[in-house]
């Protein structure tokens, strides 16, 4: 009995170590993760007086410099975030947690896919033309049968501000 417990614990520890070793870490700039920069960009955009030209806002510019510094290392995360989907049980659990007042103090509510979608669109907007290598994946999303997937694929693509020759065929 004791030997079985030791084997189970050892298997759990090995599984945890493998998971940690294989887990992709978000790129960082100035010690701040990509998702934190995306959240700062979202706040900067919300507070920006000229929504058509957020590049003039110093907070937005700081986020842009940081994300451009991460460059293509950010793209796998942005593509993953824009493709995020919440399962029905997860959404049910999130709604249940949000009804509980104690969850606000503990900050344990999981991120729904919508938040990831918004982070990715801000990330693509910050990268601009540096996001070109993500265009094929985003364009493929615009061909999906799922309307939400089509929408977010197009939103990410449009936020990266592709040139007219690339943009027009996708719109058509």
PDB file of C-alpha atoms in Angstrom:
ATOM      1  CA  UNK A   1       0.000   0.000   0.000  1.00  0.00           C
ATOM      2  CA  UNK A   2       2.811   2.338   0.919  1.00  0.00           C
ATOM      3  CA  UNK A   3       4.676   1.478  -2.273  1.00  0.00           C
ATOM      4  CA  UNK A   4       1.581   2.280  -4.413  1.00  0.00           C
ATOM      5  CA  UNK A   5       1.305   5.716  -2.772  1.00  0.00           C
ATOM      6  CA  UNK A   6       4.965   6.450  -3.467  1.00  0.00           C
ATOM      7  CA  UNK A   7       4.564   5.423  -7.121  1.00  0.00           C
ATOM      8  CA  UNK A   8       1.461   7.628  -7.524  1.00  0.00           C
ATOM      9  CA  UNK A   9       3.192  10.622  -5.934  1.00  0.00           C
ATOM     10  CA  UNK A  10       6.298  10.092  -8.068  1.00  0.00           C
ATOM     11  CA  UNK A  11       4.161   9.888 -11.230  1.00  0.00           C
ATOM     12  CA  UNK A  12       2.377  13.130 -10.291  1.00  0.00           C
ATOM     13  CA  UNK A  13       5.664  14.922  -9.627  1.00  0.00           C
ATOM     14  CA  UNK A  14       7.152  13.710 -12.923  1.00  0.00           C
ATOM     15  CA  UNK A  15       3.987  14.754 -14.775  1.00  0.00           C
ATOM     16  CA  UNK A  16       4.142  18.198 -13.195  1.00  0.00           C
ATOM     17  CA  UNK A  17       7.816  18.601 -14.098  1.00  0.00           C
ATOM     18  CA  UNK A  18       7.149  17.591 -17.713  1.00  0.00           C
ATOM     19  CA  UNK A  19       4.236  20.028 -17.923  1.00  0.00           C
ATOM     20  CA  UNK A  20       6.352  22.879 -16.560  1.00  0.00           C
ATOM     21  CA  UNK A  21       9.260  22.036 -18.871  1.00  0.00           C
ATOM     22  CA  UNK A  22       7.092  21.900 -21.993  1.00  0.00           C
ATOM     23  CA  UNK A  23       4.930  24.928 -21.175  1.00  0.00           C
ATOM     24  CA  UNK A  24       5.595  27.876 -23.482  1.00  0.00           C
ATOM     25  CA  UNK A  25       6.361  31.021 -21.565  1.00  0.00           C
ATOM     26  CA  UNK A  26       5.001  34.305 -22.792  1.00  0.00           C
ATOM     27  CA  UNK A  27       7.637  36.632 -24.190  1.00  0.00           C
ATOM     28  CA  UNK A  28       8.616  39.519 -21.941  1.00  0.00           C
ATOM     29  CA  UNK A  29       9.922  43.015 -22.416  1.00  0.00           C
ATOM     30  CA  UNK A  30      11.161  45.053 -19.464  1.00  0.00           C
ATOM     31  CA  UNK A  31      10.044  42.199 -17.196  1.00  0.00           C
ATOM     32  CA  UNK A  32       6.405  42.530 -18.331  1.00  0.00           C
ATOM     33  CA  UNK A  33       4.610  39.717 -20.187  1.00  0.00           C
ATOM     34  CA  UNK A  34       2.878  40.068 -23.535  1.00  0.00           C
ATOM     35  CA  UNK A  35      -0.565  39.735 -21.930  1.00  0.00           C
ATOM     36  CA  UNK A  36       0.288  42.511 -19.449  1.00  0.00           C
ATOM     37  CA  UNK A  37       1.392  44.768 -22.322  1.00  0.00           C
ATOM     38  CA  UNK A  38      -1.829  43.909 -24.195  1.00  0.00           C
ATOM     39  CA  UNK A  39      -3.861  44.815 -21.114  1.00  0.00           C
ATOM     40  CA  UNK A  40      -1.956  48.121 -20.800  1.00  0.00           C
ATOM     41  CA  UNK A  41      -2.635  48.782 -24.499  1.00  0.00           C
ATOM     42  CA  UNK A  42      -6.334  48.108 -23.967  1.00  0.00           C
ATOM     43  CA  UNK A  43      -6.388  50.638 -21.110  1.00  0.00           C
ATOM     44  CA  UNK A  44      -4.353  53.150 -23.133  1.00  0.00           C
ATOM     45  CA  UNK A  45      -6.731  52.785 -26.073  1.00  0.00           C
ATOM     46  CA  UNK A  46      -9.781  53.191 -23.824  1.00  0.00           C
ATOM     47  CA  UNK A  47      -8.300  56.370 -22.317  1.00  0.00           C
ATOM     48  CA  UNK A  48      -7.055  57.744 -25.655  1.00  0.00           C
ATOM     49  CA  UNK A  49      -8.876  60.866 -26.823  1.00  0.00           C
ATOM     50  CA  UNK A  50      -8.178  60.143 -30.519  1.00  0.00           C
ATOM     51  CA  UNK A  51      -9.309  56.546 -31.097  1.00  0.00           C
ATOM     52  CA  UNK A  52      -8.487  56.833 -34.818  1.00  0.00           C
ATOM     53  CA  UNK A  53      -4.814  57.551 -34.040  1.00  0.00           C
ATOM     54  CA  UNK A  54      -3.835  55.926 -30.745  1.00  0.00           C
ATOM     55  CA  UNK A  55      -0.184  56.042 -31.908  1.00  0.00           C
ATOM     56  CA  UNK A  56      -0.062  59.621 -30.643  1.00  0.00           C
ATOM     57  CA  UNK A  57      -0.772  58.490 -27.082  1.00  0.00           C
ATOM     58  CA  UNK A  58       2.452  58.005 -25.032  1.00  0.00           C
ATOM     59  CA  UNK A  59       1.060  54.981 -23.151  1.00  0.00           C
ATOM     60  CA  UNK A  60       0.068  53.306 -26.421  1.00  0.00           C
ATOM     61  CA  UNK A  61       3.498  54.075 -27.892  1.00  0.00           C
ATOM     62  CA  UNK A  62       5.220  52.457 -24.889  1.00  0.00           C
ATOM     63  CA  UNK A  63       3.129  49.316 -25.425  1.00  0.00           C
ATOM     64  CA  UNK A  64       3.887  49.381 -29.145  1.00  0.00           C
ATOM     65  CA  UNK A  65       7.636  49.630 -28.587  1.00  0.00           C
ATOM     66  CA  UNK A  66       7.520  46.734 -26.104  1.00  0.00           C
ATOM     67  CA  UNK A  67       5.440  44.427 -28.318  1.00  0.00           C
ATOM     68  CA  UNK A  68       7.498  45.267 -31.422  1.00  0.00           C
ATOM     69  CA  UNK A  69      10.598  44.401 -29.373  1.00  0.00           C
ATOM     70  CA  UNK A  70       9.068  40.955 -28.758  1.00  0.00           C
ATOM     71  CA  UNK A  71       8.363  40.750 -32.491  1.00  0.00           C
ATOM     72  CA  UNK A  72       7.608  37.357 -33.968  1.00  0.00           C
ATOM     73  CA  UNK A  73       7.957  35.669 -30.553  1.00  0.00           C
ATOM     74  CA  UNK A  74       4.570  37.232 -29.729  1.00  0.00           C
ATOM     75  CA  UNK A  75       2.762  35.853 -32.782  1.00  0.00           C
ATOM     76  CA  UNK A  76       2.109  32.266 -31.584  1.00  0.00           C
ATOM     77  CA  UNK A  77       0.458  33.671 -28.458  1.00  0.00           C
ATOM     78  CA  UNK A  78      -1.587  36.262 -30.366  1.00  0.00           C
ATOM     79  CA  UNK A  79      -2.788  33.612 -32.826  1.00  0.00           C
ATOM     80  CA  UNK A  80      -3.623  31.260 -29.954  1.00  0.00           C
ATOM     81  CA  UNK A  81      -5.534  33.979 -28.128  1.00  0.00           C
ATOM     82  CA  UNK A  82      -7.546  35.001 -31.180  1.00  0.00           C
ATOM     83  CA  UNK A  83      -8.539  31.346 -31.674  1.00  0.00           C
ATOM     84  CA  UNK A  84      -9.497  30.839 -28.012  1.00  0.00           C
ATOM     85  CA  UNK A  85     -12.889  29.312 -27.327  1.00  0.00           C
ATOM     86  CA  UNK A  86     -14.701  28.817 -24.064  1.00  0.00           C
ATOM     87  CA  UNK A  87     -16.578  25.567 -23.583  1.00  0.00           C
ATOM     88  CA  UNK A  88     -20.150  25.669 -22.302  1.00  0.00           C
ATOM     89  CA  UNK A  89     -19.162  24.174 -18.901  1.00  0.00           C
ATOM     90  CA  UNK A  90     -16.353  26.723 -18.541  1.00  0.00           C
ATOM     91  CA  UNK A  91     -18.739  29.618 -19.253  1.00  0.00           C
ATOM     92  CA  UNK A  92     -21.228  28.199 -16.776  1.00  0.00           C
ATOM     93  CA  UNK A  93     -18.471  28.002 -14.153  1.00  0.00           C
ATOM     94  CA  UNK A  94     -17.309  31.573 -14.922  1.00  0.00           C
ATOM     95  CA  UNK A  95     -20.864  32.920 -14.564  1.00  0.00           C
ATOM     96  CA  UNK A  96     -21.232  31.050 -11.273  1.00  0.00           C
ATOM     97  CA  UNK A  97     -17.932  32.465  -9.966  1.00  0.00           C
ATOM     98  CA  UNK A  98     -18.860  36.010 -10.964  1.00  0.00           C
ATOM     99  CA  UNK A  99     -22.051  35.791  -8.910  1.00  0.00           C
ATOM    100  CA  UNK A 100     -19.962  35.147  -5.811  1.00  0.00           C
ATOM    101  CA  UNK A 101     -18.796  38.319  -4.054  1.00  0.00           C
ATOM    102  CA  UNK A 102     -15.720  36.658  -2.536  1.00  0.00           C
ATOM    103  CA  UNK A 103     -14.204  35.925  -5.974  1.00  0.00           C
ATOM    104  CA  UNK A 104     -13.541  39.635  -6.603  1.00  0.00           C
ATOM    105  CA  UNK A 105     -11.278  39.815  -3.557  1.00  0.00           C
ATOM    106  CA  UNK A 106      -9.425  36.607  -4.470  1.00  0.00           C
ATOM    107  CA  UNK A 107      -9.046  37.485  -8.160  1.00  0.00           C
ATOM    108  CA  UNK A 108      -9.578  33.857  -9.242  1.00  0.00           C
ATOM    109  CA  UNK A 109     -12.052  34.315 -12.076  1.00  0.00           C
ATOM    110  CA  UNK A 110     -10.557  32.629 -15.183  1.00  0.00           C
ATOM    111  CA  UNK A 111     -10.082  34.672 -18.363  1.00  0.00           C
ATOM    112  CA  UNK A 112     -12.873  34.085 -20.836  1.00  0.00           C
ATOM    113  CA  UNK A 113     -12.041  33.836 -24.528  1.00  0.00           C
ATOM    114  CA  UNK A 114     -13.382  37.342 -25.186  1.00  0.00           C
ATOM    115  CA  UNK A 115     -10.608  38.877 -23.109  1.00  0.00           C
ATOM    116  CA  UNK A 116      -8.020  36.876 -25.049  1.00  0.00           C
ATOM    117  CA  UNK A 117      -9.600  37.969 -28.334  1.00  0.00           C
ATOM    118  CA  UNK A 118      -9.359  41.620 -27.318  1.00  0.00           C
ATOM    119  CA  UNK A 119      -5.763  41.202 -26.154  1.00  0.00           C
ATOM    120  CA  UNK A 120      -4.837  39.625 -29.469  1.00  0.00           C
ATOM    121  CA  UNK A 121      -6.460  42.381 -31.543  1.00  0.00           C
ATOM    122  CA  UNK A 122      -4.542  44.974 -29.538  1.00  0.00           C
ATOM    123  CA  UNK A 123      -1.387  42.906 -29.973  1.00  0.00           C
ATOM    124  CA  UNK A 124      -1.869  42.741 -33.757  1.00  0.00           C
ATOM    125  CA  UNK A 125      -2.562  46.455 -33.816  1.00  0.00           C
ATOM    126  CA  UNK A 126       0.627  47.136 -31.849  1.00  0.00           C
ATOM    127  CA  UNK A 127       2.687  44.935 -34.179  1.00  0.00           C
ATOM    128  CA  UNK A 128       1.189  46.339 -37.362  1.00  0.00           C
ATOM    129  CA  UNK A 129       3.144  45.216 -40.428  1.00  0.00           C
ATOM    130  CA  UNK A 130       5.433  43.111 -38.196  1.00  0.00           C
ATOM    131  CA  UNK A 131       2.508  40.682 -37.900  1.00  0.00           C
ATOM    132  CA  UNK A 132       2.642  39.701 -41.591  1.00  0.00           C
ATOM    133  CA  UNK A 133       3.671  36.130 -40.856  1.00  0.00           C
ATOM    134  CA  UNK A 134       0.371  35.694 -38.988  1.00  0.00           C
ATOM    135  CA  UNK A 135      -1.719  36.809 -41.976  1.00  0.00           C
ATOM    136  CA  UNK A 136      -2.173  33.304 -43.469  1.00  0.00           C
ATOM    137  CA  UNK A 137      -3.576  31.966 -40.175  1.00  0.00           C
ATOM    138  CA  UNK A 138      -5.858  34.986 -39.759  1.00  0.00           C
ATOM    139  CA  UNK A 139      -7.056  34.806 -43.373  1.00  0.00           C
ATOM    140  CA  UNK A 140      -7.782  31.090 -42.912  1.00  0.00           C
ATOM    141  CA  UNK A 141      -9.925  31.980 -39.880  1.00  0.00           C
ATOM    142  CA  UNK A 142     -12.010  34.349 -42.060  1.00  0.00           C
ATOM    143  CA  UNK A 143     -13.054  31.320 -44.158  1.00  0.00           C
ATOM    144  CA  UNK A 144     -14.432  29.377 -41.189  1.00  0.00           C
ATOM    145  CA  UNK A 145     -18.064  28.275 -40.977  1.00  0.00           C
ATOM    146  CA  UNK A 146     -18.173  29.579 -37.395  1.00  0.00           C
ATOM    147  CA  UNK A 147     -19.185  33.254 -37.530  1.00  0.00           C
ATOM    148  CA  UNK A 148     -17.343  34.174 -34.302  1.00  0.00           C
ATOM    149  CA  UNK A 149     -14.149  32.616 -35.631  1.00  0.00           C
ATOM    150  CA  UNK A 150     -14.593  34.489 -38.939  1.00  0.00           C
ATOM    151  CA  UNK A 151     -15.183  37.748 -37.083  1.00  0.00           C
ATOM    152  CA  UNK A 152     -12.131  37.469 -34.825  1.00  0.00           C
ATOM    153  CA  UNK A 153      -9.923  36.313 -37.683  1.00  0.00           C
ATOM    154  CA  UNK A 154     -10.936  39.366 -39.680  1.00  0.00           C
ATOM    155  CA  UNK A 155     -10.615  41.665 -36.653  1.00  0.00           C
ATOM    156  CA  UNK A 156      -7.058  40.509 -35.978  1.00  0.00           C
ATOM    157  CA  UNK A 157      -6.185  40.808 -39.662  1.00  0.00           C
ATOM    158  CA  UNK A 158      -7.671  44.307 -39.974  1.00  0.00           C
ATOM    159  CA  UNK A 159      -6.026  45.504 -36.749  1.00  0.00           C
ATOM    160  CA  UNK A 160      -2.599  44.645 -38.177  1.00  0.00           C
ATOM    161  CA  UNK A 161      -3.342  47.111 -40.995  1.00  0.00           C
ATOM    162  CA  UNK A 162      -2.245  45.022 -43.994  1.00  0.00           C
ATOM    163  CA  UNK A 163      -1.509  46.756 -47.298  1.00  0.00           C
ATOM    164  CA  UNK A 164      -4.382  47.297 -49.706  1.00  0.00           C
ATOM    165  CA  UNK A 165      -3.314  44.484 -52.071  1.00  0.00           C
ATOM    166  CA  UNK A 166      -3.536  41.967 -49.224  1.00  0.00           C
ATOM    167  CA  UNK A 167      -6.605  43.443 -47.523  1.00  0.00           C
ATOM    168  CA  UNK A 168      -9.038  43.837 -50.449  1.00  0.00           C
ATOM    169  CA  UNK A 169      -9.173  40.145 -51.523  1.00  0.00           C
ATOM    170  CA  UNK A 170      -9.919  39.124 -47.934  1.00  0.00           C
ATOM    171  CA  UNK A 171     -12.734  41.662 -47.659  1.00  0.00           C
ATOM    172  CA  UNK A 172     -14.208  40.518 -50.968  1.00  0.00           C
TER     173      UNK A 172
END
